[in-house]
Amino acid sequence: MNLSSVNASVSTAGYQRDTYTKAVVKNVIVTVLCISINYINGTLLHTFRKHQILNSNPRYILFIHLVINDMIQLLLSTLLHVISYALHRISTPFCLIVLIVAVAATQNTPLNLAGMAVECYIAVCLPLHHGQICTVKKTYIFIGLIWVASAFNVLPDLFILLATEPLQFFHSRVFCARDYVFRHTVKKRDISHIVCLVVVWFTIFYTYFKVLFAARGASADMTKARNTILLHGFQLLLCMLSYVRPIFEQGLTNLMPKQFLSIRFASYVIVQILPRFVSPIVYGLRDQTFRRYVRRYLFC
């Protein structure tokens, strides 16, 4: 996860700093979006906990794990955004803890979507084996494996940092962004992102096209199946934007160097915040089972 809207930055455009009014407006926008989206996601989490029909279903367990990841990622990214304006620099150990958790949560999202795709494939194409393969226990084991995989992706960055930086660095205060703190692991990060992109997209395409053809052969509700495929594909596309975001930012900055801070803030909102609103739409509003229960708590 990159902190993409900064109070002061050094770039090809030179040293830039937001005015006081712009800084207040940006922080208000980010904070309001964070509170609003996390309120909706918190309502979904509360609904999930209250009803056994939801918390005993592997599909909804995977979904609520996605929601929890969204809440963690959104809360920490908003915290870092506000800190970048209010304090600018924070202690290195605290920054490392926040970054590691935030990066792991961000990495979890595409892996979780891949798991949801596989579960949907098994439910439609292998219905007789769904109850044996997709159990609650196996679902929680899969979620644990997701966190392990994300940890293996981010912890090497920490080990490289410990090996390359002097001891004084860990007693200092830093600008808390992944590109600034883990600056020696950019190539390794790009490779891991490419591998993740290939694996997850292959899983999505294979499973959901299988689901689409199976639903067509069974004369099922094609409109719902097609919309589900499009929504999950769009959700994954938004998640993957975080991997290619630095390239787009650099390209736009080269074209409009004076708009460096505006470009980074816009990309931050589009890539890091708005995708967190997709999960409530996909399940909280569109899924009939979840919608029937969540309406009881949304405005209560």
PDB file of N, CA, C and O in Angstrom, residues 15 23 55 81 89 95 106 117 135 144 160 164 185 205 223 238 244 272 276 279 286 295:
ATOM      1  N   TYR A  15       9.841  20.498  -5.020  1.00  0.00           N
ATOM      2  CA  TYR A  15       9.211  20.463  -3.699  1.00  0.00           C
ATOM      3  C   TYR A  15       7.844  21.113  -3.795  1.00  0.00           C
ATOM      4  O   TYR A  15       7.710  22.247  -4.227  1.00  0.00           O
ATOM      5  N   ALA A  23      -5.358  21.385   2.184  1.00  0.00           N
ATOM      6  CA  ALA A  23      -5.062  20.314   3.126  1.00  0.00           C
ATOM      7  C   ALA A  23      -6.291  19.946   3.953  1.00  0.00           C
ATOM      8  O   ALA A  23      -6.595  18.767   4.160  1.00  0.00           O
ATOM      9  N   ASN A  55     -23.195 -16.739   9.308  1.00  0.00           N
ATOM     10  CA  ASN A  55     -21.866 -17.084   9.819  1.00  0.00           C
ATOM     11  C   ASN A  55     -21.551 -18.570   9.755  1.00  0.00           C
ATOM     12  O   ASN A  55     -20.474 -18.997  10.182  1.00  0.00           O
ATOM     13  N   HIS A  81      -2.771   9.049   5.932  1.00  0.00           N
ATOM     14  CA  HIS A  81      -3.045  10.270   5.169  1.00  0.00           C
ATOM     15  C   HIS A  81      -3.124  11.481   6.082  1.00  0.00           C
ATOM     16  O   HIS A  81      -2.520  12.534   5.809  1.00  0.00           O
ATOM     17  N   ARG A  89       6.056  13.360   9.916  1.00  0.00           N
ATOM     18  CA  ARG A  89       6.957  12.253  10.243  1.00  0.00           C
ATOM     19  C   ARG A  89       6.555  11.626  11.575  1.00  0.00           C
ATOM     20  O   ARG A  89       6.159  12.328  12.501  1.00  0.00           O
ATOM     21  N   CYS A  95       5.569   3.231  12.394  1.00  0.00           N
ATOM     22  CA  CYS A  95       5.321   3.257  10.957  1.00  0.00           C
ATOM     23  C   CYS A  95       5.428   1.857  10.367  1.00  0.00           C
ATOM     24  O   CYS A  95       4.606   1.450   9.529  1.00  0.00           O
ATOM     25  N   THR A 106      -4.011  -5.343   2.203  1.00  0.00           N
ATOM     26  CA  THR A 106      -4.194  -5.037   0.787  1.00  0.00           C
ATOM     27  C   THR A 106      -3.901  -6.255  -0.077  1.00  0.00           C
ATOM     28  O   THR A 106      -4.616  -6.529  -1.050  1.00  0.00           O
ATOM     29  N   ALA A 117     -14.121 -16.974  -5.907  1.00  0.00           N
ATOM     30  CA  ALA A 117     -14.376 -17.478  -7.251  1.00  0.00           C
ATOM     31  C   ALA A 117     -14.370 -19.005  -7.269  1.00  0.00           C
ATOM     32  O   ALA A 117     -15.231 -19.638  -7.896  1.00  0.00           O
ATOM     33  N   THR A 135     -16.349 -26.457   3.707  1.00  0.00           N
ATOM     34  CA  THR A 135     -16.860 -26.474   5.074  1.00  0.00           C
ATOM     35  C   THR A 135     -16.394 -25.214   5.803  1.00  0.00           C
ATOM     36  O   THR A 135     -15.501 -24.500   5.345  1.00  0.00           O
ATOM     37  N   GLY A 144      -6.621 -18.375   6.966  1.00  0.00           N
ATOM     38  CA  GLY A 144      -5.316 -18.369   7.622  1.00  0.00           C
ATOM     39  C   GLY A 144      -4.178 -18.462   6.620  1.00  0.00           C
ATOM     40  O   GLY A 144      -3.149 -17.776   6.754  1.00  0.00           O
ATOM     41  N   ILE A 160      14.985  -7.233   4.811  1.00  0.00           N
ATOM     42  CA  ILE A 160      15.951  -6.492   3.989  1.00  0.00           C
ATOM     43  C   ILE A 160      16.220  -5.122   4.600  1.00  0.00           C
ATOM     44  O   ILE A 160      17.359  -4.635   4.610  1.00  0.00           O
ATOM     45  N   THR A 164      19.864  -3.618   5.801  1.00  0.00           N
ATOM     46  CA  THR A 164      20.489  -2.558   5.002  1.00  0.00           C
ATOM     47  C   THR A 164      20.536  -1.205   5.700  1.00  0.00           C
ATOM     48  O   THR A 164      21.389  -0.377   5.364  1.00  0.00           O
ATOM     49  N   THR A 185      13.342  -2.508  -1.934  1.00  0.00           N
ATOM     50  CA  THR A 185      12.677  -3.757  -2.352  1.00  0.00           C
ATOM     51  C   THR A 185      11.663  -3.522  -3.466  1.00  0.00           C
ATOM     52  O   THR A 185      10.713  -4.287  -3.613  1.00  0.00           O
ATOM     53  N   PHE A 205     -10.786 -15.860 -14.342  1.00  0.00           N
ATOM     54  CA  PHE A 205     -11.269 -16.156 -15.687  1.00  0.00           C
ATOM     55  C   PHE A 205     -11.724 -17.614 -15.799  1.00  0.00           C
ATOM     56  O   PHE A 205     -12.805 -17.894 -16.330  1.00  0.00           O
ATOM     57  N   THR A 223     -29.036 -13.691 -16.101  1.00  0.00           N
ATOM     58  CA  THR A 223     -28.809 -12.278 -15.778  1.00  0.00           C
ATOM     59  C   THR A 223     -28.051 -12.136 -14.468  1.00  0.00           C
ATOM     60  O   THR A 223     -27.071 -11.387 -14.373  1.00  0.00           O
ATOM     61  N   LEU A 238     -10.367  -3.161  -9.737  1.00  0.00           N
ATOM     62  CA  LEU A 238     -10.085  -2.036  -8.851  1.00  0.00           C
ATOM     63  C   LEU A 238      -8.969  -2.363  -7.867  1.00  0.00           C
ATOM     64  O   LEU A 238      -8.117  -1.519  -7.581  1.00  0.00           O
ATOM     65  N   VAL A 244      -0.568  -1.171 -10.466  1.00  0.00           N
ATOM     66  CA  VAL A 244      -0.084  -0.387 -11.618  1.00  0.00           C
ATOM     67  C   VAL A 244      -0.202   1.108 -11.371  1.00  0.00           C
ATOM     68  O   VAL A 244       0.163   1.908 -12.243  1.00  0.00           O
ATOM     69  N   GLN A 272      -7.558   3.523  -3.481  1.00  0.00           N
ATOM     70  CA  GLN A 272      -7.523   3.014  -2.118  1.00  0.00           C
ATOM     71  C   GLN A 272      -8.857   3.110  -1.380  1.00  0.00           C
ATOM     72  O   GLN A 272      -9.131   2.287  -0.505  1.00  0.00           O
ATOM     73  N   ARG A 276     -13.298   0.089  -1.667  1.00  0.00           N
ATOM     74  CA  ARG A 276     -13.811  -0.435  -0.398  1.00  0.00           C
ATOM     75  C   ARG A 276     -15.332  -0.330  -0.339  1.00  0.00           C
ATOM     76  O   ARG A 276     -15.961  -0.929   0.533  1.00  0.00           O
ATOM     77  N   SER A 279     -17.696  -3.856  -2.042  1.00  0.00           N
ATOM     78  CA  SER A 279     -18.153  -5.036  -1.300  1.00  0.00           C
ATOM     79  C   SER A 279     -19.564  -4.870  -0.737  1.00  0.00           C
ATOM     80  O   SER A 279     -20.399  -5.774  -0.871  1.00  0.00           O
ATOM     81  N   ARG A 286     -27.045  -6.264  -2.991  1.00  0.00           N
ATOM     82  CA  ARG A 286     -27.477  -7.104  -4.104  1.00  0.00           C
ATOM     83  C   ARG A 286     -27.880  -8.498  -3.664  1.00  0.00           C
ATOM     84  O   ARG A 286     -28.829  -9.067  -4.205  1.00  0.00           O
ATOM     85  N   ARG A 295     -30.924  -4.753   6.498  1.00  0.00           N
ATOM     86  CA  ARG A 295     -31.834  -3.602   6.587  1.00  0.00           C
ATOM     87  C   ARG A 295     -32.294  -3.334   8.015  1.00  0.00           C
ATOM     88  O   ARG A 295     -32.683  -2.227   8.362  1.00  0.00           O
TER      89      ARG A 295
END
